[in-house]
Amino acid sequence: MSRFEIKMPKLGESITEGTIISWSVQVGDIIKEDDVLFEVNTAKVSAEIPSPVEGKVVEILFKEGDTVAVGTVVAIVDIGGENSEDEDSVEALQSSATDESVTVVSKAASEETPQVKAVKSEEERWYSPVVLQLAREAGIQPKELDTIPGTGYQGRVSKKDIKSYIVRKQSGGIMIAKPAATPEVQRITPASGTFSAEGVEVKEMDRVRKVIADHMVMSKHTSPHVTNVVEVDVTKLVKWRDKNKDAFFRREGVKLTYMPAITEAVAKALAAYPQVNVSVEGYNILFKKHINVGIAVSLNDGNLIVPVVRDADRLNLNGLAVAIDSLALKARDNKLMPDDISGGTFTITNFGTFKSLFGTPIINQPQVAILGVGYIEKKPAVIETPEGDVIAIRHKMYLSLSYDHRVVDGSLGGNFLYFIKDYLENWKE
């Protein structure tokens, strides 16, 4: 018997562990290559993990809900064959299974026979062989399959999704009323033994919100946070945008917002103050050679994700605008890949989107600083002129910088923030 070890893959830089959400197989199941084995949730993404081999599942070493370190064996598959050539191929497959470049959708899946070929929609939508088999058995046509919402990686239809859809369809149609209570929602009554309060409803956080909650608590426990705030006169920037936004859209095909200019200012500041472009490990400071700026994006479900503009200091304003727009669209369409949200060295969060003047953001670990961008509003301000001081209407906004006081002191944080302020105030129209 040739045993192949299924290991917890590494789904992105800095990912050290993953939580097994659900198993799609059981001991004794016969599986094919690219059949989904389990769904895993990490601090970055959720993903369905396909099998790199075909064979029989002989052991499952962890249960649903277990958090497992990257590279740990989670299941064993008997792939048959005992000669040395088979053993060599098994060893090669095992070494590749934990490589950082493990792709959830393998090339083999796209080269299946027509019976299991992915259905094409606006973009090619990939289905695992298990999902396609269940769909065929239930008489679900490709067009109908394309309409099924998925909860898997990048919105893909999982085995659980297709089974749930089939059950609903067979019970009298897919447009059915939801039950009064679900496992996620519990009404608290005196009988529950939890509280003696009426009119209270408890709803469990979804997986993404749990990850965010844990990450924020960890950050506050890790870094002593300090926040500086400055007011910035962005009148020149506002006038420049108003003058160029229509031509920019015709030329680049994306809307010109203030975020590319702010990102450019941040990239310049990080180049000028490399002590902010670092992370901390114990008593060691790790200086990053690349300036990768993460920009927080609010998703349609109310959660938050931070895609990363890599080497932001090497992009001009047009390149930054296109990159930011592309990442935001991918985020809201649930199409981000692990590389899109890993490797950030600094983060920007835009409170102004919600008409907030400023905030005190929490550092996105393992980074050491985060910039909060406030709402731009018109204000009367005193302006110095050769003829004397005058009061004029100016466009003002607040910038807030939260930083890790272990490695960024007040002088560095203040100078870094003032650099950004000065860059934006002297924007060349």
CSV table of C-alpha atoms in Angstrom, one decimal:
chain,number,residue,atom,x,y,z
A,1,MET,CA,0.0,0.0,0.0
A,2,SER,CA,1.3,3.4,-1.0
A,3,ARG,CA,0.3,6.1,1.5
A,4,PHE,CA,0.1,9.7,0.4
A,5,GLU,CA,0.0,12.3,3.1
A,6,ILE,CA,-2.4,15.3,2.7
A,7,LYS,CA,-0.9,18.3,4.5
A,8,MET,CA,-2.3,21.6,5.6
A,9,PRO,CA,-1.3,23.9,2.7
A,10,LYS,CA,0.1,27.4,3.1
A,11,LEU,CA,-2.5,29.8,1.6
A,12,GLY,CA,-0.5,33.0,1.7
A,13,GLU,CA,2.5,34.7,3.1
A,14,SER,CA,2.7,34.8,6.9
A,15,ILE,CA,0.0,32.1,7.2
A,16,THR,CA,1.1,29.6,9.8
A,17,GLU,CA,-2.1,27.7,10.5
A,18,GLY,CA,-5.6,27.0,9.3
A,19,THR,CA,-8.9,25.9,10.8
A,20,ILE,CA,-10.7,23.0,9.2
A,21,ILE,CA,-14.3,24.1,8.7
A,22,SER,CA,-15.7,21.0,7.1
A,23,TRP,CA,-14.7,17.7,5.6
A,24,SER,CA,-16.1,16.6,2.2
A,25,VAL,CA,-14.9,13.0,2.6
A,26,GLN,CA,-14.9,10.2,5.1
A,27,VAL,CA,-12.6,7.3,5.9
A,28,GLY,CA,-13.2,4.7,3.2
A,29,ASP,CA,-14.3,7.1,0.5
A,30,ILE,CA,-12.8,6.6,-3.0
A,31,ILE,CA,-11.6,9.9,-4.3
A,32,LYS,CA,-10.4,11.2,-7.6
A,33,GLU,CA,-7.7,13.8,-8.2
A,34,ASP,CA,-9.1,17.3,-7.6
A,35,ASP,CA,-12.0,16.1,-5.5
A,36,VAL,CA,-12.5,18.5,-2.6
A,37,LEU,CA,-11.2,17.1,0.6
A,38,PHE,CA,-11.9,19.8,3.2
A,39,GLU,CA,-12.6,23.5,3.6
A,40,VAL,CA,-10.1,25.5,5.5
A,41,ASN,CA,-10.3,29.0,7.0
A,42,THR,CA,-7.2,31.1,7.7
A,43,ALA,CA,-6.6,34.7,8.8
A,44,LYS,CA,-6.5,35.6,5.2
A,45,VAL,CA,-9.0,33.5,3.1
A,46,SER,CA,-11.3,30.5,3.1
A,47,ALA,CA,-10.6,27.8,0.6
A,48,GLU,CA,-11.6,24.4,-0.6
A,49,ILE,CA,-8.6,22.1,-0.7
A,50,PRO,CA,-8.6,19.6,-3.5
A,51,SER,CA,-6.9,16.2,-3.5
A,52,PRO,CA,-3.6,16.1,-5.5
A,53,VAL,CA,-4.1,12.3,-6.0
A,54,GLU,CA,-6.7,9.7,-6.4
A,55,GLY,CA,-7.2,6.8,-4.1
A,56,LYS,CA,-8.9,5.7,-0.9
A,57,VAL,CA,-9.1,7.8,2.2
A,58,VAL,CA,-7.7,5.6,5.0
A,59,GLU,CA,-7.2,8.1,7.8
A,60,ILE,CA,-8.5,11.5,8.8
A,61,LEU,CA,-6.4,12.9,11.6
A,62,PHE,CA,-8.2,16.1,12.6
A,63,LYS,CA,-11.9,16.9,13.1
A,64,GLU,CA,-13.9,19.9,12.0
A,65,GLY,CA,-13.1,22.9,14.1
A,66,ASP,CA,-9.5,21.9,14.7
A,67,THR,CA,-6.8,24.5,14.0
A,68,VAL,CA,-3.8,22.9,12.4
A,69,ALA,CA,-0.3,24.2,11.7
A,70,VAL,CA,0.8,24.5,8.0
A,71,GLY,CA,2.6,21.4,6.8
A,72,THR,CA,0.9,19.1,9.3
A,73,VAL,CA,-0.5,15.9,8.0
A,74,VAL,CA,-4.3,16.0,8.2
A,75,ALA,CA,-5.3,12.9,6.2
A,76,ILE,CA,-3.8,9.9,4.5
A,77,VAL,CA,-4.8,8.4,1.1
A,78,ASP,CA,-4.0,5.0,-0.2
A,79,ILE,CA,-3.0,5.5,-3.8
A,80,GLY,CA,-2.0,1.9,-4.5
A,81,GLY,CA,1.2,0.6,-6.1
A,82,GLU,CA,4.4,-0.5,-4.3
A,83,ASN,CA,7.2,-0.1,-6.8
A,84,SER,CA,10.0,2.5,-6.3
A,85,GLU,CA,8.7,4.7,-9.2
A,86,ASP,CA,5.4,5.1,-7.4
A,87,GLU,CA,7.1,5.9,-4.2
A,88,ASP,CA,9.2,8.6,-5.9
A,89,SER,CA,6.1,10.2,-7.4
A,90,VAL,CA,4.4,10.1,-4.0
A,91,GLU,CA,7.4,11.9,-2.4
A,92,ALA,CA,7.3,14.5,-5.2
A,93,LEU,CA,3.6,15.1,-4.7
A,94,GLN,CA,4.0,15.4,-1.0
A,95,SER,CA,6.7,18.0,-1.2
A,96,SER,CA,4.6,20.0,-3.6
A,97,ALA,CA,1.5,19.8,-1.4
A,98,THR,CA,2.9,22.2,1.2
A,99,ASP,CA,4.5,24.6,-1.2
A,100,GLU,CA,3.4,28.2,-0.8
A,101,SER,CA,2.2,28.3,-4.4
A,102,VAL,CA,-0.4,25.5,-3.9
A,103,THR,CA,-3.3,26.6,-6.0
A,104,VAL,CA,-6.9,25.7,-5.0
A,105,VAL,CA,-7.9,25.2,-8.6
A,106,SER,CA,-5.4,22.9,-10.2
A,107,LYS,CA,-4.5,22.7,-13.9
A,108,ALA,CA,-5.7,19.1,-13.9
A,109,ALA,CA,-9.2,20.2,-13.0
A,110,SER,CA,-9.4,22.4,-16.1
A,111,GLU,CA,-8.3,19.5,-18.4
A,112,GLU,CA,-11.0,17.0,-17.3
A,113,THR,CA,-13.1,15.3,-19.9
A,114,PRO,CA,-16.2,17.2,-21.2
A,115,GLN,CA,-18.3,15.5,-18.6
A,116,VAL,CA,-16.6,17.3,-15.8
A,117,LYS,CA,-15.5,20.4,-17.6
A,118,ALA,CA,-16.2,23.7,-15.8
A,119,VAL,CA,-19.2,25.6,-17.0
A,120,LYS,CA,-18.4,29.0,-18.5
A,121,SER,CA,-20.2,32.1,-17.5
A,122,GLU,CA,-19.1,35.7,-17.6
A,123,GLU,CA,-15.7,34.4,-16.5
A,124,GLU,CA,-15.0,30.7,-16.4
A,125,ARG,CA,-16.4,29.3,-13.1
A,126,TRP,CA,-14.7,26.2,-11.8
A,127,TYR,CA,-16.7,23.3,-10.3
A,128,SER,CA,-15.1,20.4,-8.5
A,129,PRO,CA,-15.8,16.9,-10.0
A,130,VAL,CA,-17.9,16.1,-6.9
A,131,VAL,CA,-20.2,19.1,-7.4
A,132,LEU,CA,-20.5,18.3,-11.2
A,133,GLN,CA,-21.4,14.7,-10.4
A,134,LEU,CA,-24.1,15.7,-7.8
A,135,ALA,CA,-25.5,18.2,-10.3
A,136,ARG,CA,-25.7,15.6,-13.1
A,137,GLU,CA,-27.4,13.1,-10.8
A,138,ALA,CA,-30.0,15.7,-9.8
A,139,GLY,CA,-30.6,16.8,-13.4
A,140,ILE,CA,-29.3,20.3,-12.8
A,141,GLN,CA,-28.3,21.9,-16.1
A,142,PRO,CA,-25.2,24.0,-16.5
A,143,LYS,CA,-27.2,27.3,-16.7
A,144,GLU,CA,-29.0,26.4,-13.5
A,145,LEU,CA,-25.7,25.5,-11.9
A,146,ASP,CA,-24.3,28.9,-12.7
A,147,THR,CA,-27.1,30.5,-10.7
A,148,ILE,CA,-26.3,28.7,-7.4
A,149,PRO,CA,-24.6,31.0,-4.9
A,150,GLY,CA,-21.4,29.5,-3.5
A,151,THR,CA,-19.9,29.8,0.0
A,152,GLY,CA,-16.5,28.3,-0.9
A,153,TYR,CA,-13.2,29.9,-1.9
A,154,GLN,CA,-13.8,32.9,-4.2
A,155,GLY,CA,-17.6,32.2,-4.1
A,156,ARG,CA,-17.3,28.7,-5.6
A,157,VAL,CA,-20.0,26.2,-5.1
A,158,SER,CA,-19.0,23.6,-2.5
A,159,LYS,CA,-20.3,20.1,-2.0
A,160,LYS,CA,-22.3,21.4,0.9
A,161,ASP,CA,-23.9,24.2,-1.3
A,162,ILE,CA,-25.0,21.8,-4.1
A,163,LYS,CA,-26.4,19.3,-1.6
A,164,SER,CA,-28.4,22.0,0.2
A,165,TYR,CA,-29.7,23.3,-3.2
A,166,ILE,CA,-30.8,19.9,-4.2
A,167,VAL,CA,-32.6,19.3,-1.0
A,168,ARG,CA,-34.4,22.6,-1.3
A,169,LYS,CA,-35.3,21.9,-4.9
A,170,GLN,CA,-36.7,18.5,-4.2
A,171,SER,CA,-38.7,19.8,-1.3
A,172,GLY,CA,-40.8,22.0,-3.5
A,173,GLY,CA,-38.7,24.6,-5.1
A,174,ILE,CA,-35.7,26.7,-4.2
A,175,MET,CA,-37.8,29.7,-3.2
A,176,ILE,CA,-38.7,28.5,0.3
A,177,ALA,CA,-39.2,30.4,3.5
A,178,LYS,CA,-36.4,30.1,6.0
A,179,PRO,CA,-37.2,28.3,9.3
A,180,ALA,CA,-38.0,30.5,12.3
A,181,ALA,CA,-34.7,29.7,14.0
A,182,THR,CA,-31.4,28.5,12.6
A,183,PRO,CA,-28.3,27.1,14.4
A,184,GLU,CA,-26.7,30.6,14.0
A,185,VAL,CA,-29.6,32.5,15.7
A,186,GLN,CA,-30.9,31.8,19.1
A,187,ARG,CA,-33.6,33.7,21.0
A,188,ILE,CA,-32.7,34.0,24.6
A,189,THR,CA,-35.5,33.1,27.0
A,190,PRO,CA,-35.6,32.2,30.7
A,191,ALA,CA,-35.7,28.5,29.7
A,192,SER,CA,-32.4,28.8,27.8
A,193,GLY,CA,-30.5,29.2,31.1
A,194,THR,CA,-28.4,32.0,29.6
A,195,PHE,CA,-30.2,35.2,30.3
A,196,SER,CA,-33.6,36.1,31.8
A,197,ALA,CA,-34.2,38.9,29.3
A,198,GLU,CA,-36.8,39.1,26.6
A,199,GLY,CA,-36.3,40.8,23.3
A,200,VAL,CA,-32.7,39.8,23.0
A,201,GLU,CA,-31.4,37.9,20.0
A,202,VAL,CA,-27.9,36.3,19.7
A,203,LYS,CA,-26.4,35.8,16.3
A,204,GLU,CA,-23.0,34.1,16.0
A,205,MET,CA,-20.3,35.9,14.1
A,206,ASP,CA,-19.6,34.6,10.6
A,207,ARG,CA,-16.1,33.2,10.0
A,208,VAL,CA,-14.7,36.5,8.5
A,209,ARG,CA,-16.0,38.5,11.4
A,210,LYS,CA,-14.4,36.0,13.9
A,211,VAL,CA,-11.1,36.4,12.2
A,212,ILE,CA,-11.3,40.2,12.2
A,213,ALA,CA,-12.3,40.1,15.9
A,214,ASP,CA,-9.4,37.9,16.9
A,215,HIS,CA,-6.9,39.9,14.8
A,216,MET,CA,-8.0,43.2,16.3
A,217,VAL,CA,-7.8,41.9,19.9
A,218,MET,CA,-4.4,40.4,19.1
A,219,SER,CA,-3.1,43.7,17.7
A,220,LYS,CA,-4.2,45.7,20.8
A,221,HIS,CA,-2.5,43.1,23.0
A,222,THR,CA,0.7,43.1,20.9
A,223,SER,CA,1.3,46.8,20.2
A,224,PRO,CA,1.1,49.8,22.5
A,225,HIS,CA,-0.9,52.1,20.3
A,226,VAL,CA,-0.3,55.8,20.0
A,227,THR,CA,-2.3,58.1,17.6
A,228,ASN,CA,-1.3,61.4,16.1
A,229,VAL,CA,-3.8,63.7,14.2
A,230,VAL,CA,-3.1,66.5,11.7
A,231,GLU,CA,-5.4,68.7,9.7
A,232,VAL,CA,-4.6,68.9,6.0
A,233,ASP,CA,-5.5,71.7,3.5
A,234,VAL,CA,-6.2,69.7,0.4
A,235,THR,CA,-7.7,72.5,-1.7
A,236,LYS,CA,-5.1,72.1,-4.4
A,237,LEU,CA,-5.7,68.4,-4.6
A,238,VAL,CA,-9.5,68.9,-4.8
A,239,LYS,CA,-9.2,71.4,-7.6
A,240,TRP,CA,-6.7,69.2,-9.5
A,241,ARG,CA,-9.1,66.2,-9.3
A,242,ASP,CA,-12.1,68.3,-10.4
A,243,LYS,CA,-10.1,69.5,-13.4
A,244,ASN,CA,-8.8,66.1,-14.4
A,245,LYS,CA,-11.3,63.4,-13.4
A,246,ASP,CA,-13.3,63.3,-16.7
A,247,ALA,CA,-10.3,63.1,-18.9
A,248,PHE,CA,-8.7,60.5,-16.5
A,249,PHE,CA,-11.8,58.3,-16.8
A,250,ARG,CA,-11.8,58.5,-20.6
A,251,ARG,CA,-8.1,57.6,-20.7
A,252,GLU,CA,-7.8,55.0,-17.9
A,253,GLY,CA,-11.4,53.7,-17.6
A,254,VAL,CA,-11.5,54.1,-13.9
A,255,LYS,CA,-12.8,56.9,-11.7
A,256,LEU,CA,-10.2,59.3,-10.2
A,257,THR,CA,-10.5,59.3,-6.5
A,258,TYR,CA,-8.3,60.9,-3.8
A,259,MET,CA,-6.9,57.5,-2.7
A,260,PRO,CA,-4.2,57.2,-5.4
A,261,ALA,CA,-2.8,60.6,-4.4
A,262,ILE,CA,-2.9,59.7,-0.7
A,263,THR,CA,-1.3,56.3,-1.5
A,264,GLU,CA,1.4,58.1,-3.5
A,265,ALA,CA,2.1,60.4,-0.5
A,266,VAL,CA,2.3,57.4,1.9
A,267,ALA,CA,4.7,55.5,-0.4
A,268,LYS,CA,6.9,58.6,-0.6
A,269,ALA,CA,6.8,58.9,3.2
A,270,LEU,CA,7.7,55.3,3.7
A,271,ALA,CA,10.7,55.7,1.4
A,272,ALA,CA,11.8,58.8,3.3
A,273,TYR,CA,11.2,57.1,6.7
A,274,PRO,CA,12.0,53.4,6.3
A,275,GLN,CA,11.8,52.9,10.1
A,276,VAL,CA,8.0,52.9,9.7
A,277,ASN,CA,8.1,50.2,6.9
A,278,VAL,CA,9.0,47.5,9.4
A,279,SER,CA,7.7,44.7,11.6
A,280,VAL,CA,8.8,43.4,15.0
A,281,GLU,CA,9.8,39.9,16.1
A,282,GLY,CA,10.7,39.8,19.7
A,283,TYR,CA,13.5,42.4,20.1
A,284,ASN,CA,14.4,42.4,16.4
A,285,ILE,CA,13.2,45.0,13.9
A,286,LEU,CA,12.6,43.7,10.4
A,287,PHE,CA,13.1,46.4,7.7
A,288,LYS,CA,11.1,45.6,4.6
A,289,LYS,CA,12.7,46.1,1.2
A,290,HIS,CA,9.4,46.5,-0.6
A,291,ILE,CA,6.7,49.2,0.1
A,292,ASN,CA,3.4,47.3,-0.1
A,293,VAL,CA,0.5,49.4,0.8
A,294,GLY,CA,-2.7,47.8,2.0
A,295,ILE,CA,-6.0,49.7,1.5
A,296,ALA,CA,-9.0,48.6,3.6
A,297,VAL,CA,-12.1,47.8,1.6
A,298,SER,CA,-15.6,47.5,3.1
A,299,LEU,CA,-17.4,44.5,1.7
A,300,ASN,CA,-21.1,44.1,0.8
A,301,ASP,CA,-21.7,41.9,3.8
A,302,GLY,CA,-20.3,44.5,6.2
A,303,ASN,CA,-17.0,42.8,6.8
A,304,LEU,CA,-13.6,44.3,6.0
A,305,ILE,CA,-10.6,43.1,3.9
A,306,VAL,CA,-7.3,44.7,3.1
A,307,PRO,CA,-6.0,44.1,-0.4
A,308,VAL,CA,-2.4,45.1,-1.1
A,309,VAL,CA,-0.9,47.3,-3.7
A,310,ARG,CA,2.6,45.9,-4.1
A,311,ASP,CA,5.6,48.1,-4.7
A,312,ALA,CA,3.5,51.2,-4.5
A,313,ASP,CA,6.5,53.4,-4.6
A,314,ARG,CA,7.3,52.1,-8.2
A,315,LEU,CA,3.9,53.0,-9.6
A,316,ASN,CA,2.9,56.4,-11.0
A,317,LEU,CA,-0.5,58.0,-10.2
A,318,ASN,CA,-2.2,56.3,-13.1
A,319,GLY,CA,-0.8,52.9,-12.1
A,320,LEU,CA,-1.9,53.4,-8.5
A,321,ALA,CA,-5.4,54.4,-9.5
A,322,VAL,CA,-5.9,51.3,-11.7
A,323,ALA,CA,-4.4,49.0,-9.1
A,324,ILE,CA,-6.6,50.3,-6.3
A,325,ASP,CA,-9.7,50.2,-8.4
A,326,SER,CA,-9.0,46.6,-9.6
A,327,LEU,CA,-8.3,45.3,-6.1
A,328,ALA,CA,-11.5,47.0,-4.7
A,329,LEU,CA,-13.6,45.4,-7.5
A,330,LYS,CA,-12.1,42.0,-6.9
A,331,ALA,CA,-12.6,42.3,-3.1
A,332,ARG,CA,-16.3,43.1,-3.5
A,333,ASP,CA,-16.8,40.3,-6.1
A,334,ASN,CA,-15.0,37.8,-3.7
A,335,LYS,CA,-12.3,37.2,-6.3
A,336,LEU,CA,-9.2,38.1,-4.4
A,337,MET,CA,-6.4,35.5,-4.4
A,338,PRO,CA,-4.2,34.9,-1.3
A,339,ASP,CA,-1.4,36.9,-2.9
A,340,ASP,CA,-3.7,40.0,-3.2
A,341,ILE,CA,-4.0,40.2,0.6
A,342,SER,CA,-0.6,39.2,1.8
A,343,GLY,CA,2.7,40.9,2.2
A,344,GLY,CA,1.4,44.4,3.2
A,345,THR,CA,3.9,46.6,5.0
A,346,PHE,CA,1.6,49.6,5.8
A,347,THR,CA,-2.2,50.1,5.7
A,348,ILE,CA,-4.5,53.0,4.8
A,349,THR,CA,-8.2,53.0,6.0
A,350,ASN,CA,-10.6,55.7,4.7
A,351,PHE,CA,-13.0,56.9,7.4
A,352,GLY,CA,-14.1,59.7,5.0
A,353,THR,CA,-16.2,57.2,3.0
A,354,PHE,CA,-18.6,57.2,6.0
A,355,LYS,CA,-18.5,61.0,6.5
A,356,SER,CA,-16.3,60.5,9.7
A,357,LEU,CA,-13.9,63.4,10.4
A,358,PHE,CA,-11.2,61.1,11.9
A,359,GLY,CA,-10.6,58.0,13.9
A,360,THR,CA,-8.0,56.0,15.8
A,361,PRO,CA,-7.4,52.9,13.7
A,362,ILE,CA,-6.0,49.7,15.1
A,363,ILE,CA,-2.7,48.5,13.6
A,364,ASN,CA,-2.9,45.7,11.0
A,365,GLN,CA,-0.3,43.3,12.5
A,366,PRO,CA,2.5,42.6,11.9
A,367,GLN,CA,2.8,46.1,10.6
A,368,VAL,CA,3.7,49.0,12.9
A,369,ALA,CA,1.5,51.8,11.6
A,370,ILE,CA,-1.8,52.6,9.9
A,371,LEU,CA,-3.1,55.8,8.4
A,372,GLY,CA,-6.7,56.9,8.9
A,373,VAL,CA,-8.2,59.3,6.2
A,374,GLY,CA,-11.0,61.5,7.2
A,375,TYR,CA,-13.8,63.3,5.4
A,376,ILE,CA,-13.0,66.3,3.2
A,377,GLU,CA,-15.1,69.3,4.1
A,378,LYS,CA,-15.2,73.0,3.4
A,379,LYS,CA,-14.0,75.2,6.2
A,380,PRO,CA,-13.2,78.9,6.8
A,381,ALA,CA,-9.5,79.3,7.3
A,382,VAL,CA,-7.0,82.1,7.9
A,383,ILE,CA,-4.7,82.4,4.8
A,384,GLU,CA,-1.5,84.4,4.8
A,385,THR,CA,-1.1,86.7,1.8
A,386,PRO,CA,1.3,89.5,0.9
A,387,GLU,CA,-1.4,91.9,1.7
A,388,GLY,CA,-2.1,90.4,5.1
A,389,ASP,CA,-4.2,87.6,6.6
A,390,VAL,CA,-7.5,86.8,5.0
A,391,ILE,CA,-10.3,84.4,5.8
A,392,ALA,CA,-11.1,82.0,2.9
A,393,ILE,CA,-13.0,78.8,2.2
A,394,ARG,CA,-10.7,75.8,2.1
A,395,HIS,CA,-11.0,72.1,1.7
A,396,LYS,CA,-9.8,70.4,4.9
A,397,MET,CA,-9.4,66.9,6.1
A,398,TYR,CA,-7.9,65.1,9.1
A,399,LEU,CA,-5.3,62.4,8.9
A,400,SER,CA,-4.6,60.1,11.9
A,401,LEU,CA,-1.6,57.9,12.3
A,402,SER,CA,-1.7,55.0,14.8
A,403,TYR,CA,1.7,53.5,15.4
A,404,ASP,CA,3.4,50.9,17.5
A,405,HIS,CA,5.2,52.8,20.3
A,406,ARG,CA,7.7,49.9,20.7
A,407,VAL,CA,9.6,51.0,17.6
A,408,VAL,CA,8.0,54.3,16.5
A,409,ASP,CA,8.3,57.2,18.9
A,410,GLY,CA,6.5,60.5,18.8
A,411,SER,CA,9.2,62.2,16.8
A,412,LEU,CA,9.3,59.6,14.0
A,413,GLY,CA,5.5,59.3,14.0
A,414,GLY,CA,5.0,63.0,13.9
A,415,ASN,CA,7.6,63.6,11.1
A,416,PHE,CA,6.2,60.8,9.1
A,417,LEU,CA,2.6,62.2,9.3
A,418,TYR,CA,3.8,65.7,8.6
A,419,PHE,CA,5.6,64.5,5.4
A,420,ILE,CA,2.2,63.2,4.1
A,421,LYS,CA,0.5,66.4,5.1
A,422,ASP,CA,3.1,68.6,3.4
A,423,TYR,CA,3.0,66.4,0.2
A,424,LEU,CA,-0.8,66.7,-0.1
A,425,GLU,CA,-1.0,70.4,0.7
A,426,ASN,CA,1.6,71.2,-2.0
A,427,TRP,CA,0.0,69.0,-4.6
A,428,LYS,CA,0.9,70.2,-8.1
A,429,GLU,CA,-2.2,71.0,-10.1
